XYZ file of C-alpha atoms in Angstrom:
692
model
C 18.576 -6.940 -3.684
C 21.555 -9.083 -3.313
C 20.544 -11.174 -0.884
C 18.302 -13.698 -1.233
C 17.609 -17.452 0.325
C 20.509 -18.924 -2.231
C 22.895 -16.744 -1.896
C 26.292 -17.907 -1.441
C 25.177 -21.166 -3.053
C 27.877 -22.408 -6.146
C 25.808 -24.920 -7.603
C 22.441 -24.700 -8.446
C 20.237 -28.134 -8.912
C 17.743 -27.213 -11.902
C 16.317 -30.910 -11.372
C 14.428 -30.228 -8.062
C 12.145 -28.039 -6.481
C 14.236 -25.423 -4.503
C 11.370 -23.295 -2.723
C 12.155 -24.929 0.705
C 15.029 -23.003 1.143
C 12.936 -19.603 0.915
C 11.698 -17.435 3.682
C 8.304 -16.110 1.390
C 5.237 -17.686 2.512
C 4.180 -17.609 -0.999
C 7.290 -19.658 -2.398
C 6.661 -22.030 0.342
C 3.227 -22.587 -0.847
C 4.853 -23.910 -4.066
C 7.366 -26.346 -2.523
C 5.776 -29.524 -2.641
C 4.985 -28.553 -6.870
C 6.145 -30.773 -9.075
C 7.971 -27.870 -10.964
C 11.211 -27.337 -10.199
C 10.836 -23.957 -9.070
C 13.983 -21.686 -8.548
C 14.400 -18.817 -6.217
C 15.371 -15.758 -8.393
C 19.569 -15.266 -7.935
C 22.607 -14.566 -9.920
C 23.406 -18.041 -9.933
C 20.186 -19.269 -11.115
C 20.762 -16.916 -14.066
C 24.520 -18.530 -14.518
C 22.755 -21.857 -14.889
C 20.418 -21.253 -17.223
C 22.791 -19.538 -19.349
C 25.096 -22.437 -19.516
C 22.115 -24.574 -20.674
C 20.973 -22.060 -22.673
C 17.781 -22.530 -21.823
C 15.002 -19.440 -21.283
C 13.110 -18.263 -18.318
C 9.290 -18.944 -17.213
C 8.869 -16.456 -14.366
C 6.024 -16.839 -12.524
C 5.302 -13.217 -10.020
C 2.914 -13.418 -7.588
C 1.803 -13.220 -3.879
C 0.517 -15.179 -1.208
C -3.035 -13.984 -1.112
C -3.529 -13.701 -4.574
C -6.787 -15.477 -5.728
C -5.540 -15.981 -9.719
C -2.198 -17.108 -8.336
C -3.942 -19.995 -6.509
C -6.121 -20.725 -9.696
C -3.117 -21.261 -11.782
C -1.320 -22.860 -9.035
C -4.129 -25.440 -8.881
C -4.496 -25.852 -12.328
C -0.772 -25.887 -14.083
C 1.872 -26.169 -11.299
C 0.219 -28.555 -9.561
C -0.237 -30.707 -12.647
C 2.465 -33.733 -13.079
C 2.173 -33.066 -16.839
C 2.128 -29.550 -17.701
C 4.966 -29.216 -14.835
C 6.711 -32.247 -16.799
C 6.849 -29.429 -19.970
C 7.768 -26.678 -17.649
C 10.635 -28.986 -16.390
C 11.774 -29.856 -19.794
C 12.042 -26.532 -21.730
C 12.300 -23.988 -19.043
C 14.335 -22.884 -15.954
C 11.098 -22.185 -13.568
C 11.515 -19.081 -11.105
C 9.140 -18.001 -8.576
C 9.106 -14.701 -7.307
C 7.304 -13.235 -4.421
C 6.442 -9.433 -5.789
C 5.958 -8.414 -2.169
C 9.520 -9.540 -1.079
C 10.926 -8.586 -4.315
C 9.159 -5.585 -5.864
C 11.863 -4.493 -7.741
C 11.906 -7.798 -10.005
C 7.960 -7.041 -10.346
C 8.176 -3.824 -11.270
C 10.716 -4.573 -14.377
C 8.641 -7.414 -15.606
C 4.855 -5.507 -15.100
C 6.690 -2.868 -16.930
C 7.539 -4.855 -19.586
C 4.517 -6.621 -20.101
C 2.598 -3.099 -20.397
C 5.054 -2.235 -22.917
C 3.931 -5.503 -25.250
C 0.627 -3.694 -24.903
C -0.864 -6.080 -22.194
C -2.995 -5.206 -18.839
C -1.082 -5.960 -15.985
C -2.142 -8.156 -12.921
C -1.337 -11.251 -10.918
C 0.160 -13.976 -11.465
C 2.581 -12.206 -13.743
C 3.964 -14.764 -16.038
C 6.956 -13.990 -18.033
C 9.685 -15.276 -20.594
C 13.061 -14.353 -20.377
C 16.464 -14.670 -22.033
C 18.965 -16.780 -19.899
C 20.067 -13.158 -18.968
C 16.792 -12.272 -17.712
C 15.638 -10.264 -20.496
C 12.073 -10.574 -21.224
C 10.583 -11.205 -24.745
C 7.132 -12.289 -24.039
C 4.935 -12.769 -21.137
C 1.183 -12.494 -19.844
C -0.519 -13.023 -16.664
C -2.975 -15.944 -15.590
C -2.976 -18.575 -18.613
C -5.914 -21.474 -18.101
C -4.693 -25.065 -18.151
C -7.037 -25.271 -21.264
C -7.928 -23.089 -23.800
C -11.090 -20.723 -22.634
C -11.633 -16.810 -21.457
C -10.369 -16.695 -25.296
C -6.662 -17.385 -24.253
C -4.643 -20.406 -25.101
C -3.943 -23.691 -22.706
C -0.583 -23.290 -21.000
C 1.153 -26.038 -22.500
C 0.270 -24.570 -25.767
C 1.792 -21.468 -25.049
C 4.875 -23.196 -23.153
C 5.746 -25.232 -26.135
C 5.458 -22.115 -28.563
C 7.312 -19.947 -27.119
C 10.155 -22.713 -26.611
C 10.044 -22.723 -30.025
C 10.124 -19.505 -30.546
C 13.145 -19.033 -28.588
C 15.347 -21.610 -30.286
C 14.137 -21.233 -33.781
C 13.563 -17.356 -34.484
C 16.463 -16.058 -32.177
C 16.037 -12.676 -34.241
C 12.458 -12.219 -33.306
C 13.573 -12.763 -29.776
C 16.335 -10.316 -29.905
C 14.132 -7.901 -31.645
C 11.698 -8.082 -28.895
C 14.612 -8.247 -26.225
C 15.729 -5.051 -27.672
C 12.522 -3.505 -27.583
C 11.707 -4.100 -24.070
C 14.966 -3.321 -22.454
C 15.254 -0.015 -24.060
C 11.671 1.040 -23.389
C 12.305 -0.358 -19.534
C 15.560 1.920 -19.376
C 13.712 4.758 -21.360
C 10.992 4.826 -18.720
C 13.506 5.618 -15.949
C 14.172 8.867 -17.846
C 11.488 11.860 -17.869
C 9.037 10.907 -19.739
C 8.064 14.880 -21.046
C 10.449 17.653 -20.191
C 7.051 20.122 -20.597
C 7.306 21.032 -17.297
C 4.566 21.842 -15.313
C 4.568 24.927 -13.335
C 2.909 23.931 -10.195
C 0.796 25.734 -8.297
C -2.725 25.762 -6.375
C -4.621 26.852 -9.541
C -3.150 24.175 -10.897
C -4.128 21.611 -7.771
C -7.657 22.862 -8.382
C -7.868 22.306 -11.916
C -6.649 18.752 -11.707
C -8.887 18.079 -8.953
C -12.051 19.617 -10.923
C -10.866 17.102 -13.794
C -10.334 14.156 -11.466
C -14.210 14.854 -10.129
C -15.529 14.226 -13.612
C -14.055 10.627 -13.154
C -15.567 10.046 -10.063
C -19.019 7.709 -9.774
C -21.299 9.863 -8.257
C -23.612 6.918 -7.053
C -21.290 4.416 -5.912
C -18.144 6.466 -5.680
C -14.897 5.380 -6.473
C -13.132 6.217 -10.028
C -14.687 4.649 -12.727
C -16.674 1.256 -13.283
C -15.641 -2.160 -12.286
C -13.256 -3.519 -10.797
C -12.697 -0.602 -8.384
C -9.619 0.094 -6.083
C -9.684 2.167 -3.238
C -7.147 4.927 -4.738
C -6.889 7.012 -1.316
C -3.880 9.034 -2.759
C -6.484 10.558 -5.060
C -9.184 11.149 -2.674
C -6.702 12.893 -0.583
C -6.327 15.005 -3.448
C -10.077 16.047 -3.620
C -10.418 16.345 0.011
C -7.592 18.388 -0.045
C -9.247 20.834 -2.726
C -12.474 20.844 -0.686
C -10.523 22.288 2.471
C -8.692 24.887 0.216
C -11.786 26.057 -1.988
C -14.788 24.878 -0.094
C -16.380 23.142 -3.179
C -18.654 20.858 -1.619
C -18.756 18.552 -4.565
C -15.007 17.426 -3.842
C -16.343 16.362 -0.395
C -19.638 15.217 -1.288
C -17.492 12.491 -3.765
C -15.117 11.745 -1.095
C -17.876 10.889 1.857
C -19.899 9.182 -0.578
C -16.803 7.301 -1.515
C -15.648 5.876 1.738
C -19.207 5.737 2.908
C -20.083 3.117 0.182
C -17.291 1.288 1.043
C -17.345 1.326 4.613
C -20.961 -0.184 4.234
C -20.072 -2.403 0.910
C -18.638 -6.286 0.883
C -15.068 -4.766 0.046
C -15.428 -4.074 4.200
C -15.454 -7.072 6.530
C -18.245 -6.373 8.805
C -17.229 -9.269 11.502
C -13.854 -8.708 11.846
C -12.880 -5.073 10.404
C -10.514 -4.548 8.187
C -10.951 -3.365 3.933
C -10.191 -6.022 1.257
C -7.915 -4.896 -1.989
C -10.565 -4.222 -4.142
C -14.027 -4.906 -5.517
C -14.201 -6.850 -8.607
C -17.633 -4.880 -9.525
C -18.633 -1.344 -9.569
C -20.820 -1.575 -6.143
C -17.897 -2.457 -3.996
C -19.887 -5.465 -3.241
C -17.558 -8.519 -3.972
C -13.619 -8.612 -3.278
C -11.110 -11.223 -3.535
C -11.352 -11.163 -0.210
C -7.337 -10.805 0.648
C -6.773 -8.021 3.014
C -3.624 -6.293 2.161
C -1.950 -3.927 5.454
C -0.980 -0.664 3.014
C -4.904 -0.750 2.190
C -5.789 -0.517 5.541
C -2.909 1.715 6.599
C -3.867 4.185 3.898
C -7.590 3.854 4.377
C -7.201 4.453 8.234
C -5.622 7.904 7.480
C -8.116 8.830 4.928
C -10.988 8.059 6.970
C -9.146 9.753 9.867
C -9.061 12.851 7.854
C -12.683 12.803 6.939
C -14.076 12.268 10.217
C -12.058 15.087 11.734
C -13.919 17.335 9.932
C -17.338 15.497 9.534
C -17.745 13.941 12.989
C -18.992 10.675 11.566
C -19.829 7.590 13.711
C -19.555 5.449 10.939
C -15.896 6.265 9.860
C -15.189 6.417 13.714
C -16.431 2.786 14.012
C -14.653 1.566 10.793
C -11.379 2.899 12.221
C -12.176 1.426 15.566
C -12.653 -1.944 14.221
C -9.886 -1.587 11.766
C -7.704 -1.073 13.826
C -8.740 -4.130 16.260
C -8.654 -6.180 13.125
C -4.508 -5.282 12.996
C -3.686 -5.716 16.558
C -6.036 -8.435 16.801
C -4.573 -10.304 13.519
C -1.689 -8.717 11.790
C 0.753 -8.434 14.524
C 3.867 -10.991 13.401
C 6.749 -12.189 15.566
C 8.579 -9.232 16.895
C 5.746 -6.816 17.229
C 5.769 -5.346 13.670
C 2.991 -5.808 11.462
C 2.376 -9.007 8.672
C 2.046 -8.237 5.232
C -1.493 -9.992 4.022
C -4.275 -12.361 4.892
C -5.312 -14.575 2.243
C -8.338 -14.531 -0.258
C -9.040 -18.753 -0.038
C -9.489 -21.145 2.459
C -9.960 -24.613 1.992
C -9.328 -23.971 -1.425
C -12.273 -21.614 -1.964
C -12.111 -18.330 -2.752
C -14.034 -16.096 0.501
C -15.453 -19.753 1.850
C -14.134 -17.614 5.613
C -16.596 -14.529 5.079
C -19.624 -15.687 2.931
C -23.012 -16.987 4.700
C -25.979 -18.829 3.911
C -28.958 -17.244 5.112
C -30.056 -20.636 7.251
C -26.887 -20.588 9.275
C -27.448 -16.885 10.463
C -31.078 -18.009 11.527
C -29.419 -20.787 13.305
C -27.322 -18.650 15.179
C -29.478 -15.700 15.515
C -32.702 -17.251 15.925
C -35.734 -15.958 13.798
C -36.326 -12.287 15.226
C -32.458 -10.946 14.986
C -31.766 -13.113 12.234
C -34.864 -11.319 9.961
C -33.021 -7.677 11.751
C -29.719 -8.521 10.637
C -30.882 -10.061 7.047
C -32.661 -7.235 5.917
C -29.986 -4.553 7.263
C -27.037 -6.966 5.560
C -28.541 -7.729 2.277
C -29.209 -11.921 3.542
C -31.169 -13.157 1.566
C -32.378 -17.107 0.342
C -30.660 -17.226 -3.357
C -27.784 -14.414 -2.279
C -25.960 -11.892 -3.658
C -22.608 -13.599 -4.707
C -22.551 -17.040 -6.141
C -25.609 -18.192 -4.284
C -23.975 -16.708 -1.005
C -23.633 -13.878 0.862
C -21.541 -11.508 1.077
C -22.692 -9.175 4.227
C -23.094 -5.528 3.090
C -24.895 -2.321 4.388
C -24.577 -0.072 1.086
C -27.932 -0.709 -0.418
C -29.185 1.481 2.848
C -25.503 2.854 4.023
C -27.260 5.446 6.493
C -26.999 4.003 9.911
C -30.232 3.166 11.938
C -31.745 4.717 15.332
C -29.007 4.040 18.469
C -31.434 0.830 19.993
C -31.121 -0.810 16.395
C -27.617 -0.363 16.336
C -26.794 -2.163 19.387
C -28.943 -4.995 18.373
C -27.278 -5.265 15.099
C -24.063 -5.167 17.018
C -24.500 -7.731 19.346
C -25.278 -10.122 16.256
C -22.255 -9.046 14.771
C -20.453 -10.734 17.897
C -22.432 -13.667 17.786
C -21.630 -13.893 13.967
C -17.930 -13.139 14.702
C -17.543 -15.968 17.611
C -19.040 -18.499 14.642
C -16.844 -17.382 12.112
C -14.331 -17.911 14.393
C -14.894 -22.050 14.518
C -14.097 -21.904 10.466
C -10.949 -22.772 8.845
C -9.151 -19.672 8.883
C -7.590 -17.836 5.522
C -3.422 -17.981 5.507
C -1.305 -14.824 5.887
C 1.937 -13.497 5.255
C 3.878 -13.219 7.882
C 6.805 -11.715 6.832
C 7.719 -8.135 7.766
C 7.769 -5.288 4.575
C 9.398 -2.295 6.047
C 7.742 -0.008 3.688
C 4.346 -1.638 4.180
C 4.893 -1.024 8.018
C 5.788 2.244 7.507
C 2.382 3.520 5.970
C 0.757 1.537 8.896
C 3.215 2.935 11.858
C 2.639 6.158 10.460
C -1.343 5.941 10.501
C -1.060 4.897 14.258
C 0.798 7.509 15.040
C -1.533 10.497 14.221
C -4.582 8.518 15.084
C -3.288 7.670 18.488
C -3.006 11.393 18.904
C -6.363 11.932 17.188
C -8.313 9.491 19.326
C -7.018 9.379 22.623
C -5.256 6.212 21.954
C -2.007 5.349 23.849
C -2.445 1.793 23.043
C -2.298 2.908 19.294
C 0.847 4.710 19.648
C 2.735 1.848 21.852
C 2.065 -0.529 18.957
C 3.295 1.889 16.508
C 6.492 2.467 17.939
C 6.671 -1.710 18.849
C 6.848 -2.046 15.170
C 9.219 0.774 14.243
C 11.580 -0.765 17.039
C 11.399 -3.861 15.602
C 12.441 -2.399 12.004
C 15.207 -0.232 13.409
C 16.682 -3.053 15.608
C 16.327 -6.152 13.506
C 15.605 -4.973 9.980
C 18.326 -2.293 9.892
C 22.275 -2.807 9.017
C 23.768 -0.024 11.115
C 22.395 3.200 11.790
C 21.522 4.369 8.671
C 20.831 1.415 5.977
C 17.168 -0.402 5.917
C 16.616 -4.055 4.304
C 13.180 -4.250 2.775
C 11.759 -7.966 3.903
C 11.982 -10.016 7.104
C 11.031 -13.364 7.942
C 12.415 -16.519 10.047
C 15.537 -14.506 10.224
C 15.544 -13.763 6.914
C 16.412 -10.112 5.719
C 16.139 -9.345 2.131
C 19.041 -6.355 1.677
C 19.568 -3.892 0.883
C 15.915 -1.840 0.879
C 14.255 0.059 -1.871
C 13.399 3.701 -1.888
C 9.990 3.058 -0.483
C 11.277 1.482 2.980
C 13.594 4.394 3.134
C 10.045 6.827 2.149
C 8.061 5.648 4.276
C 9.870 4.729 7.261
C 10.769 8.364 7.408
C 7.408 9.426 7.193
C 6.640 7.151 10.133
C 9.770 8.336 11.779
C 8.870 11.624 11.782
C 4.916 11.461 12.692
C 6.431 9.344 15.677
C 8.423 12.364 16.628
C 5.568 14.460 16.090
C 3.513 12.528 18.320
C 6.022 12.313 21.007
C 8.665 14.832 20.562
C 11.312 12.472 20.999
C 14.030 13.943 18.974
C 15.896 10.022 17.958
C 12.776 10.210 15.695
C 13.883 12.927 13.589
C 17.592 12.161 13.902
C 16.803 8.606 12.294
C 15.045 10.106 9.537
C 17.659 12.580 8.660
C 20.292 9.661 8.553
C 17.823 7.402 6.107
C 17.595 10.717 4.099
C 21.040 10.858 3.634
C 21.346 7.126 2.694
C 18.814 7.645 -0.219
C 20.733 10.635 -1.724
C 24.167 8.498 -1.283
C 23.009 5.345 -2.641
C 19.867 5.572 -4.604
C 19.663 9.293 -6.128
C 19.788 9.543 -10.423
C 22.499 12.041 -10.414
C 21.392 12.865 -14.065
C 17.728 12.779 -14.131
C 16.634 13.767 -10.706
C 14.723 11.980 -8.103
C 15.616 8.244 -6.611
C 15.860 5.177 -8.544
C 13.345 1.938 -6.448
C 16.697 0.099 -5.748
C 20.390 0.661 -4.055
C 23.410 0.934 -6.268
C 24.396 -1.723 -4.232
C 21.749 -3.708 -5.081
C 21.974 -7.000 -7.719
C 22.154 -5.726 -11.421
C 18.952 -6.358 -13.186
C 17.859 -5.685 -16.645
C 16.566 -2.111 -16.188
C 17.324 0.252 -12.707
C 13.445 1.760 -12.160
C 12.909 5.347 -11.342
C 9.296 6.462 -11.018
C 6.475 8.935 -9.372
C 3.853 6.729 -10.244
C 1.816 5.355 -7.721
C 0.578 1.837 -7.681
C -1.487 0.335 -4.547
C 1.244 1.456 -2.646
C 2.624 5.388 -3.145
C 5.334 6.035 -5.029
C 8.759 6.765 -3.000
C 9.519 9.410 -5.335
C 5.857 10.614 -4.451
C 6.372 10.244 -0.948
C 9.388 12.320 -0.626
C 8.069 15.336 -1.749
C 6.160 15.615 1.234
C 8.792 13.550 3.428
C 11.240 16.138 2.532
C 9.000 19.407 3.126
C 8.169 18.251 6.366
C 11.934 17.660 7.623
C 12.920 21.338 5.931
C 10.081 22.748 8.450
C 10.936 21.122 11.177
C 14.777 21.367 11.004
C 15.228 24.137 9.041
C 18.288 22.934 7.344
C 17.900 24.230 3.768
C 19.147 20.690 2.198
C 15.837 19.277 2.565
C 14.021 22.122 0.828
C 16.114 22.054 -1.942
C 15.880 18.245 -2.006
C 12.072 18.472 -2.085
C 11.942 20.879 -5.086
C 14.601 18.959 -6.740
C 12.051 15.963 -6.627
C 9.255 18.349 -7.952
C 11.158 19.848 -10.999
C 12.148 16.609 -11.719
C 8.509 14.812 -12.171
C 6.516 18.033 -12.629
C 6.592 16.864 -16.606
C 4.795 13.634 -15.913
C 2.050 15.713 -14.356
C 1.321 17.301 -16.833
C 1.188 14.041 -18.744
C -0.964 11.689 -17.072
C -1.644 12.911 -13.500
C -3.654 9.606 -12.350
C -0.786 7.940 -10.704
C 0.942 11.382 -9.304
C -1.566 11.770 -5.990
C 1.421 11.450 -3.629
C 3.522 13.518 -5.648
C 0.780 15.884 -5.920
C -0.286 15.863 -1.974
C 3.234 16.359 -1.063
C 3.939 19.446 -3.061
C 0.399 20.473 -1.447
C 2.366 19.957 2.140
C 5.376 21.985 0.469
C 3.323 25.022 -0.731
C 1.061 25.059 2.006
C 2.378 23.948 5.124
C 0.698 25.082 8.388
C 2.674 25.089 11.104
C 1.579 24.655 14.679
C 4.660 25.639 17.095
C 3.462 24.729 20.895
C 5.668 26.057 23.799
C 5.023 24.445 26.613
C 6.333 21.156 28.804
C 5.375 17.698 26.911
C 3.856 15.804 29.916
C 2.094 18.712 31.431
C -1.754 18.540 31.095
C -2.650 21.868 29.826
C 0.416 21.456 26.634
C -0.760 17.865 25.901
C -4.531 19.145 25.311
C -2.930 21.970 22.908
C -1.230 19.181 20.868
C -4.410 16.565 21.104
C -6.453 19.811 19.632
C -3.853 20.062 16.587
C -4.579 16.664 15.643
C -8.303 16.791 15.663
C -8.830 19.212 12.959
C -8.983 17.999 9.352
C -5.374 19.522 8.344
C -3.663 17.632 6.195
C -0.472 19.532 5.890
C -0.107 20.302 9.494
C 3.149 20.338 10.838
C 3.592 20.237 14.789
C 6.461 21.294 16.673
C 6.627 20.993 20.376
C 9.476 23.077 22.625
C 10.043 23.251 26.059
C 9.962 26.878 27.662
C 13.134 28.118 27.017
C 14.199 25.879 23.953
C 14.526 27.530 20.774
C 12.842 26.762 17.414
C 14.676 26.916 14.134
C 15.958 30.140 13.244
C 13.964 29.819 10.021
C 10.756 28.960 11.775
C 8.174 31.947 11.490
C 7.540 31.153 15.341
C 11.290 31.609 16.388
C 11.523 33.812 19.501
C 8.162 33.828 20.594
C 7.130 32.904 24.402
C 4.375 31.572 26.473
C 1.590 34.156 27.175
C 1.338 34.368 31.121
C 3.481 31.461 31.418
C 0.637 29.278 30.164
C 1.238 26.510 27.120
C 0.953 28.584 23.863
C 0.519 27.724 20.745
C 1.150 29.441 17.446
C -0.135 28.932 13.838
C 2.077 30.106 10.984
C 1.481 30.137 7.200
C 4.942 30.827 5.410
C 6.521 33.530 7.247
C 3.165 34.844 9.133
C 2.269 33.732 12.648
C -1.404 34.425 14.122
C -1.647 35.621 17.561
C -1.065 33.458 20.345
C -3.349 31.110 21.938
C -3.593 29.162 25.205
C -6.395 26.783 24.837
C -7.670 23.577 22.735
C -10.851 25.845 21.814
C -8.556 28.829 20.568
C -6.242 26.681 19.149
C -9.015 24.544 16.649
C -10.621 27.886 15.738
C -6.981 29.156 14.663
C -6.373 25.874 12.692
C -9.908 25.981 11.121
C -9.282 29.160 9.985
C -6.632 28.650 7.657
C -8.637 26.691 5.452
C -11.610 27.905 3.333
C -14.185 25.418 5.170
């Protein structure tokens, strides 16, 4: 990524904090630190080399609780800052703005045998090569960790007095980073439905049968893996898969990880029961959870999930729309310097607002006690008794929530990071496009189209290249493979929802940019960064999901959709090439491969729905809506006007309307079922493609 707020600056003043020139809210949070922070850029590295001074690289993000803790303890401390300024060139990076940098140095930390997390604290040579690091370091020795000043002195001493050991570490780490970009196993697994079922069966053994989720504390949503289990349920009819998925999402939806007053999910739970999050809300989590909940709710007709979907989209449109109509990145965990202060309650506050009778009901339902359930305060949750009450009781609880929300609105709110990230917006745009048809919400579709329009008009260069991050008229360019993958998926979702060919054409243009600028021509797959981007110590390439799905995994499904929708063979070939490139990684460890495996499922088991009818006409729109109301993750929808032709490769090519009515054909592989003309018939035909 070549562009940064300091680009074009010939001289860097290392004796001042330069974050006042940055666009990132996270960097702006540190602009008044006594640390002489710099923004990452080639000029800063050149200055460090001229001084032969090692680099202290600190990576975090605006909503990160432990980032705030380390900042308060160390970076705001003049004595500690003085040591940092004397011994190091100090660089601050927003991991959301520069995930390419974060990926490299987080991988380096893993190569050192350390567990990752933020803040990430890495020590680099002046050329940017990592030689040691960690995450959070306390100002004074505790938690079994040395104090930060001791760390600073020892690292500086090692760099200047033990060059040989530093060089050995650099060689090991940089070599390891470059090796990670190559295939991790030559033993390619021949993927099939049977293999997907085997993976699902193995994954099921890791699900907490009581509270849901994978393993113990901490717990993350991991929607890609639970989508995999849900797909296995639809494919096999095994109710154990369905139980694992529905129990997990119900426990989350009723847990403290969910904001019961304002809507939206926090990033993860610090415990096994989904009680105590770090309270930050991320756009990407909520986008993935919306899609996941809607997929499940279409099958089980669950009022709790419908409510959570409505509330979460309500939160999004109320609090997360950034300047220009796209969606902001995050909301902070802290307010007034205290984690969760905005969200937690004392019982007496609730009694004062609701009165004794309604407070008694609410406190019983939401686990509110005199002593609290978290640090002598209460995080609202209903996971102890997650089942909904009778209608009258739920109405009383809803009225109480409205009063408490209004009272909470008077508190000092957590900060938000209003930068616009193309990849995260792509996830949310796709979710809203699909949900708008499933739930009959044209305003959700309008919001998706506004966000899409902002990115294509403001964050694009020409008609085929994307930037990654935008704020205050500053664009980080070129974008990442994730930006292209997720925005292509968004464009395809909008095409299916609206029928506008412009969306499909744009997805194809972005796909050509990926092929030209990101392709790993030796090993297959796509690098995270463009060939036009700033040269870093390694160029990462992976299909392993993190908190967001990996581009290489997402692209399997994206290319498959383009193949089915256009009939153009090159998209099928690109999907197959991606499957082949990372099949060995699945054999080694399937856990981070959810997006890739779900993409393969779509590639192999697509259910093509061809509707012949005029968009805008009531009968055609009713068939379209029916197609969205069945839990069918492999659905690919194409609507053609009477007389227009589908691609010649489409199994419904040449088929026509029945008796002049809008008509749907459901096709699997080369075979289509009988034509149907009513929503009920289409629903039955779609459900017949599954085991349940």
